[in-house]
GROMACS .gro file of N, CA, C and O in nm:
model
  304
    1MET      N    1  -3.861   2.474   0.433
    1MET     CA    2  -3.730   2.522   0.469
    1MET      C    3  -3.628   2.455   0.376
    1MET      O    4  -3.617   2.334   0.373
    2THR      N    5  -3.555   2.534   0.302
    2THR     CA    6  -3.457   2.479   0.209
    2THR      C    7  -3.318   2.529   0.243
    2THR      O    8  -3.301   2.634   0.306
    3ILE      N    9  -3.222   2.453   0.199
    3ILE     CA   10  -3.083   2.490   0.218
    3ILE      C   11  -3.044   2.581   0.102
    3ILE      O   12  -3.074   2.553  -0.013
    4SER      N   13  -2.976   2.690   0.133
    4SER     CA   14  -2.934   2.778   0.024
    4SER      C   15  -2.831   2.707  -0.064
    4SER      O   16  -2.766   2.611  -0.023
    5LYS      N   17  -2.817   2.756  -0.186
    5LYS     CA   18  -2.728   2.690  -0.282
    5LYS      C   19  -2.583   2.692  -0.237
    5LYS      O   20  -2.508   2.598  -0.262
    6ALA      N   21  -2.542   2.796  -0.169
    6ALA     CA   22  -2.403   2.805  -0.122
    6ALA      C   23  -2.375   2.696  -0.018
    6ALA      O   24  -2.272   2.628  -0.025
    7TYR      N   25  -2.467   2.678   0.077
    7TYR     CA   26  -2.448   2.574   0.178
    7TYR      C   27  -2.458   2.435   0.117
    7TYR      O   28  -2.383   2.345   0.156
    8GLN      N   29  -2.547   2.419   0.024
    8GLN     CA   30  -2.561   2.289  -0.042
    8GLN      C   31  -2.434   2.255  -0.120
    8GLN      O   32  -2.386   2.142  -0.115
    9ARG      N   33  -2.376   2.352  -0.188
    9ARG     CA   34  -2.253   2.329  -0.262
    9ARG      C   35  -2.138   2.297  -0.166
    9ARG      O   36  -2.055   2.210  -0.193
   10ASP      N   37  -2.133   2.366  -0.050
   10ASP     CA   38  -2.029   2.338   0.048
   10ASP      C   39  -2.043   2.198   0.106
   10ASP      O   40  -1.943   2.126   0.124
   11ILE      N   41  -2.165   2.156   0.135
   11ILE     CA   42  -2.188   2.021   0.190
   11ILE      C   43  -2.152   1.916   0.087
   11ILE      O   44  -2.089   1.815   0.119
   12LEU      N   45  -2.190   1.938  -0.039
   12LEU     CA   46  -2.154   1.843  -0.144
   12LEU      C   47  -2.002   1.839  -0.166
   12LEU      O   48  -1.946   1.733  -0.191
   13GLY      N   49  -1.937   1.953  -0.156
   13GLY     CA   50  -1.791   1.957  -0.168
   13GLY      C   51  -1.723   1.879  -0.057
   13GLY      O   52  -1.626   1.806  -0.080
   14LEU      N   53  -1.773   1.893   0.064
   14LEU     CA   54  -1.718   1.819   0.177
   14LEU      C   55  -1.741   1.669   0.160
   14LEU      O   56  -1.652   1.588   0.187
   15ALA      N   57  -1.859   1.631   0.114
   15ALA     CA   58  -1.889   1.489   0.089
   15ALA      C   59  -1.799   1.435  -0.021
   15ALA      O   60  -1.753   1.320  -0.014
   16PHE      N   61  -1.771   1.517  -0.122
   16PHE     CA   62  -1.682   1.475  -0.230
   16PHE      C   63  -1.540   1.451  -0.179
   16PHE      O   64  -1.478   1.350  -0.212
   17ILE      N   65  -1.491   1.539  -0.095
   17ILE     CA   66  -1.356   1.525  -0.040
   17ILE      C   67  -1.347   1.401   0.048
   17ILE      O   68  -1.252   1.322   0.037
   18ILE      N   69  -1.444   1.380   0.135
   18ILE     CA   70  -1.443   1.264   0.224
   18ILE      C   71  -1.451   1.135   0.144
   18ILE      O   72  -1.376   1.039   0.171
   19SER      N   73  -1.537   1.129   0.044
   19SER     CA   74  -1.550   1.008  -0.038
   19SER      C   75  -1.422   0.982  -0.116
   19SER      O   76  -1.379   0.868  -0.130
   20SER      N   77  -1.359   1.087  -0.165
   20SER     CA   78  -1.234   1.070  -0.241
   20SER      C   79  -1.122   1.018  -0.152
   20SER      O   80  -1.044   0.932  -0.193
   21VAL      N   81  -1.114   1.069  -0.032
   21VAL     CA   82  -1.011   1.023   0.062
   21VAL      C   83  -1.032   0.877   0.098
   21VAL      O   84  -0.937   0.797   0.101
   22LEU      N   85  -1.155   0.838   0.124
   22LEU     CA   86  -1.183   0.699   0.160
   22LEU      C   87  -1.163   0.605   0.041
   22LEU      O   88  -1.119   0.491   0.058
   23ALA      N   89  -1.191   0.652  -0.080
   23ALA     CA   90  -1.165   0.571  -0.199
   23ALA      C   91  -1.015   0.554  -0.219
   23ALA      O   92  -0.968   0.446  -0.257
   24THR      N   93  -0.938   0.658  -0.190
   24THR     CA   94  -0.792   0.649  -0.198
   24THR      C   95  -0.738   0.551  -0.094
   24THR      O   96  -0.645   0.475  -0.121
   25LEU      N   97  -0.798   0.552   0.024
   25LEU     CA   98  -0.758   0.456   0.128
   25LEU      C   99  -0.784   0.313   0.082
   25LEU      O  100  -0.703   0.223   0.108
   26TYR      N  101  -0.896   0.290   0.013
   26TYR     CA  102  -0.925   0.158  -0.042
   26TYR      C  103  -0.814   0.115  -0.139
   26TYR      O  104  -0.765   0.001  -0.132
   27ILE      N  105  -0.774   0.204  -0.227
   27ILE     CA  106  -0.671   0.171  -0.326
   27ILE      C  107  -0.537   0.145  -0.257
   27ILE      O  108  -0.466   0.050  -0.291
   28LEU      N  109  -0.503   0.226  -0.158
   28LEU     CA  110  -0.377   0.206  -0.086
   28LEU      C  111  -0.374   0.074  -0.009
   28LEU      O  112  -0.271   0.007  -0.004
   29LEU      N  113  -0.487   0.037   0.050
   29LEU     CA  114  -0.492  -0.092   0.121
   29LEU      C  115  -0.478  -0.208   0.024
   29LEU      O  116  -0.413  -0.309   0.056
   30ASP      N  117  -0.536  -0.197  -0.094
   30ASP     CA  118  -0.521  -0.303  -0.194
   30ASP      C  119  -0.378  -0.313  -0.244
   30ASP      O  120  -0.326  -0.424  -0.264
   31ILE      N  121  -0.313  -0.200  -0.264
   31ILE     CA  122  -0.172  -0.203  -0.307
   31ILE      C  123  -0.085  -0.262  -0.197
   31ILE      O  124   0.006  -0.343  -0.225
   32SER      N  125  -0.113  -0.227  -0.072
   32SER     CA  126  -0.038  -0.285   0.040
   32SER      C  127  -0.061  -0.436   0.049
   32SER      O  128   0.033  -0.512   0.078
   33ALA      N  129  -0.183  -0.480   0.023
   33ALA     CA  130  -0.213  -0.623   0.023
   33ALA      C  131  -0.137  -0.694  -0.088
   33ALA      O  132  -0.085  -0.805  -0.069
   34LEU      N  133  -0.127  -0.630  -0.203
   34LEU     CA  134  -0.054  -0.689  -0.314
   34LEU      C  135   0.094  -0.705  -0.280
   34LEU      O  136   0.153  -0.811  -0.303
   35PHE      N  137   0.153  -0.601  -0.222
   35PHE     CA  138   0.294  -0.610  -0.184
   35PHE      C  139   0.316  -0.713  -0.073
   35PHE      O  140   0.417  -0.785  -0.074
   36ALA      N  141   0.224  -0.722   0.021
   36ALA     CA  142   0.236  -0.822   0.126
   36ALA      C  143   0.226  -0.963   0.068
   36ALA      O  144   0.299  -1.054   0.108
   37TYR      N  145   0.136  -0.982  -0.027
   37TYR     CA  146   0.121  -1.114  -0.090
   37TYR      C  147   0.246  -1.150  -0.170
   37TYR      O  148   0.290  -1.265  -0.168
   38LEU      N  149   0.303  -1.052  -0.239
   38LEU     CA  150   0.425  -1.080  -0.317
   38LEU      C  151   0.545  -1.110  -0.226
   38LEU      O  152   0.639  -1.177  -0.269
   39ASN      N  153   0.541  -1.063  -0.102
   39ASN     CA  154   0.646  -1.093  -0.005
   39ASN      C  155   0.613  -1.214   0.081
   39ASN      O  156   0.673  -1.235   0.187
   40HIS      N  157   0.516  -1.294   0.036
   40HIS     CA  158   0.476  -1.419   0.101
   40HIS      C  159   0.424  -1.399   0.243
   40HIS      O  160   0.445  -1.481   0.331
   41GLU      N  161   0.355  -1.288   0.264
   41GLU     CA  162   0.288  -1.260   0.391
   41GLU      C  163   0.138  -1.271   0.369
   41GLU      O  164   0.065  -1.172   0.368
   42GLU      N  165   0.091  -1.394   0.348
   42GLU     CA  166  -0.048  -1.415   0.311
   42GLU      C  167  -0.145  -1.371   0.421
   42GLU      O  168  -0.254  -1.322   0.392
   43LYS      N  169  -0.109  -1.389   0.545
   43LYS     CA  170  -0.198  -1.351   0.655
   43LYS      C  171  -0.218  -1.199   0.659
   43LYS      O  172  -0.330  -1.151   0.674
   44ILE      N  173  -0.110  -1.125   0.643
   44ILE     CA  174  -0.119  -0.978   0.641
   44ILE      C  175  -0.197  -0.933   0.518
   44ILE      O  176  -0.279  -0.840   0.525
   45ALA      N  177  -0.173  -0.997   0.404
   45ALA     CA  178  -0.243  -0.961   0.281
   45ALA      C  179  -0.393  -0.984   0.295
   45ALA      O  180  -0.473  -0.901   0.249
   46SER      N  181  -0.431  -1.092   0.358
   46SER     CA  182  -0.575  -1.118   0.375
   46SER      C  183  -0.639  -1.016   0.469
   46SER      O  184  -0.755  -0.978   0.449
   47ILE      N  185  -0.565  -0.970   0.569
   47ILE     CA  186  -0.618  -0.867   0.658
   47ILE      C  187  -0.637  -0.736   0.582
   47ILE      O  188  -0.740  -0.669   0.596
   48PHE      N  189  -0.538  -0.698   0.500
   48PHE     CA  190  -0.552  -0.575   0.420
   48PHE      C  191  -0.670  -0.584   0.324
   48PHE      O  192  -0.745  -0.488   0.309
   49ILE      N  193  -0.686  -0.697   0.258
   49ILE     CA  194  -0.798  -0.713   0.165
   49ILE      C  195  -0.931  -0.708   0.240
   49ILE      O  196  -1.026  -0.643   0.196
   50HIS      N  197  -0.936  -0.774   0.354
   50HIS     CA  198  -1.060  -0.774   0.433
   50HIS      C  199  -1.096  -0.633   0.479
   50HIS      O  200  -1.213  -0.594   0.476
   51GLU      N  201  -0.999  -0.555   0.521
   51GLU     CA  202  -1.025  -0.419   0.566
   51GLU      C  203  -1.059  -0.325   0.452
   51GLU      O  204  -1.134  -0.230   0.468
   52SER      N  205  -1.006  -0.352   0.334
   52SER     CA  206  -1.031  -0.262   0.221
   52SER      C  207  -1.170  -0.281   0.161
   52SER      O  208  -1.222  -0.190   0.095
   53ILE      N  209  -1.232  -0.395   0.183
   53ILE     CA  210  -1.364  -0.422   0.126
   53ILE      C  211  -1.467  -0.320   0.175
   53ILE      O  212  -1.555  -0.279   0.101
   54TYR      N  213  -1.452  -0.274   0.298
   54TYR     CA  214  -1.547  -0.177   0.353
   54TYR      C  215  -1.540  -0.042   0.281
   54TYR      O  216  -1.638   0.032   0.280
   55PHE      N  217  -1.426  -0.009   0.224
   55PHE     CA  218  -1.409   0.118   0.156
   55PHE      C  219  -1.444   0.110   0.007
   55PHE      O  220  -1.436   0.210  -0.063
   56LEU      N  221  -1.483  -0.005  -0.039
   56LEU     CA  222  -1.515  -0.024  -0.181
   56LEU      C  223  -1.633   0.063  -0.224
   56LEU      O  224  -1.633   0.116  -0.335
   57ILE      N  225  -1.729   0.084  -0.136
   57ILE     CA  226  -1.847   0.161  -0.175
   57ILE      C  227  -1.816   0.308  -0.197
   57ILE      O  228  -1.896   0.379  -0.258
   58PHE      N  229  -1.701   0.355  -0.152
   58PHE     CA  230  -1.667   0.496  -0.168
   58PHE      C  231  -1.603   0.526  -0.304
   58PHE      O  232  -1.566   0.640  -0.329
   59LEU      N  233  -1.592   0.428  -0.391
   59LEU     CA  234  -1.539   0.454  -0.525
   59LEU      C  235  -1.642   0.520  -0.615
   59LEU      O  236  -1.608   0.599  -0.703
   60ILE      N  237  -1.769   0.491  -0.597
   60ILE     CA  238  -1.874   0.540  -0.686
   60ILE      C  239  -1.923   0.681  -0.652
   60ILE      O  240  -1.940   0.762  -0.743
   61PRO      N  241  -1.948   0.717  -0.526
   61PRO     CA  242  -2.008   0.848  -0.497
   61PRO      C  243  -1.932   0.971  -0.548
   61PRO      O  244  -1.996   1.067  -0.588
   62PRO      N  245  -1.798   0.975  -0.548
   62PRO     CA  246  -1.734   1.098  -0.596
   62PRO      C  247  -1.771   1.136  -0.739
   62PRO      O  248  -1.785   1.253  -0.771
   63TYR      N  249  -1.792   1.039  -0.824
   63TYR     CA  250  -1.830   1.067  -0.962
   63TYR      C  251  -1.966   1.137  -0.967
   63TYR      O  252  -1.983   1.240  -1.033
   64PHE      N  253  -2.063   1.082  -0.897
   64PHE     CA  254  -2.198   1.139  -0.901
   64PHE      C  255  -2.206   1.271  -0.827
   64PHE      O  256  -2.281   1.361  -0.867
   65ILE      N  257  -2.131   1.286  -0.718
   65ILE     CA  258  -2.131   1.413  -0.646
   65ILE      C  259  -2.071   1.523  -0.733
   65ILE      O  260  -2.124   1.633  -0.741
   66ALA      N  261  -1.960   1.493  -0.800
   66ALA     CA  262  -1.898   1.593  -0.887
   66ALA      C  263  -1.989   1.627  -1.004
   66ALA      O  264  -1.999   1.744  -1.044
   67LYS      N  265  -2.056   1.528  -1.058
   67LYS     CA  266  -2.149   1.553  -1.169
   67LYS      C  267  -2.265   1.641  -1.123
   67LYS      O  268  -2.308   1.731  -1.195
   68HIS      N  269  -2.314   1.618  -1.002
   68HIS     CA  270  -2.424   1.697  -0.948
   68HIS      C  271  -2.378   1.840  -0.916
   68HIS      O  272  -2.452   1.937  -0.937
   69MET      N  273  -2.256   1.855  -0.864
   69MET     CA  274  -2.204   1.987  -0.830
   69MET      C  275  -2.178   2.073  -0.953
   69MET      O  276  -2.187   2.195  -0.946
   70ASN      N  277  -2.146   2.013  -1.066
   70ASN     CA  278  -2.111   2.088  -1.185
   70ASN      C  279  -2.230   2.124  -1.272
   70ASN      O  280  -2.212   2.177  -1.381
   71ARG      N  281  -2.350   2.097  -1.226
   71ARG     CA  282  -2.468   2.138  -1.302
   71ARG      C  283  -2.479   2.290  -1.300
   71ARG      O  284  -2.437   2.355  -1.204
   72LYS      N  285  -2.534   2.345  -1.403
   72LYS     CA  286  -2.540   2.492  -1.418
   72LYS      C  287  -2.618   2.560  -1.306
   72LYS      O  288  -2.582   2.667  -1.261
   73ASP      N  289  -2.726   2.499  -1.258
   73ASP     CA  290  -2.805   2.564  -1.152
   73ASP      C  291  -2.734   2.561  -1.018
   73ASP      O  292  -2.768   2.637  -0.928
   74LYS      N  293  -2.636   2.473  -0.999
   74LYS     CA  294  -2.563   2.466  -0.872
   74LYS      C  295  -2.445   2.561  -0.870
   74LYS      O  296  -2.400   2.603  -0.765
   75ILE      N  297  -2.391   2.596  -0.986
   75ILE     CA  298  -2.272   2.680  -0.992
   75ILE      C  299  -2.305   2.825  -0.959
   75ILE      O  300  -2.230   2.894  -0.893
   76LYS      N  301  -2.419   2.873  -1.001
   76LYS     CA  302  -2.454   3.014  -0.981
   76LYS      C  303  -2.476   3.052  -0.838
   76LYS      O  304  -2.503   2.983  -0.752
   0.00000   0.00000   0.00000
């Protein structure tokens, strides 16, 4: 039993969107931590950094998902 190419492309597209959003959240938390640290709020900055570490793994998958989706056999 295999997944048709249309459903597989849709699932990969959804995974790409979710990974991109979570990677953006990682970047926003780091920027917020930087601003908090510059405003001498070290405790808040450490909380932002600690929470953003969990989203670090979502920086890599969007690249590979997009590369896999753009292969010629997946587009047709």
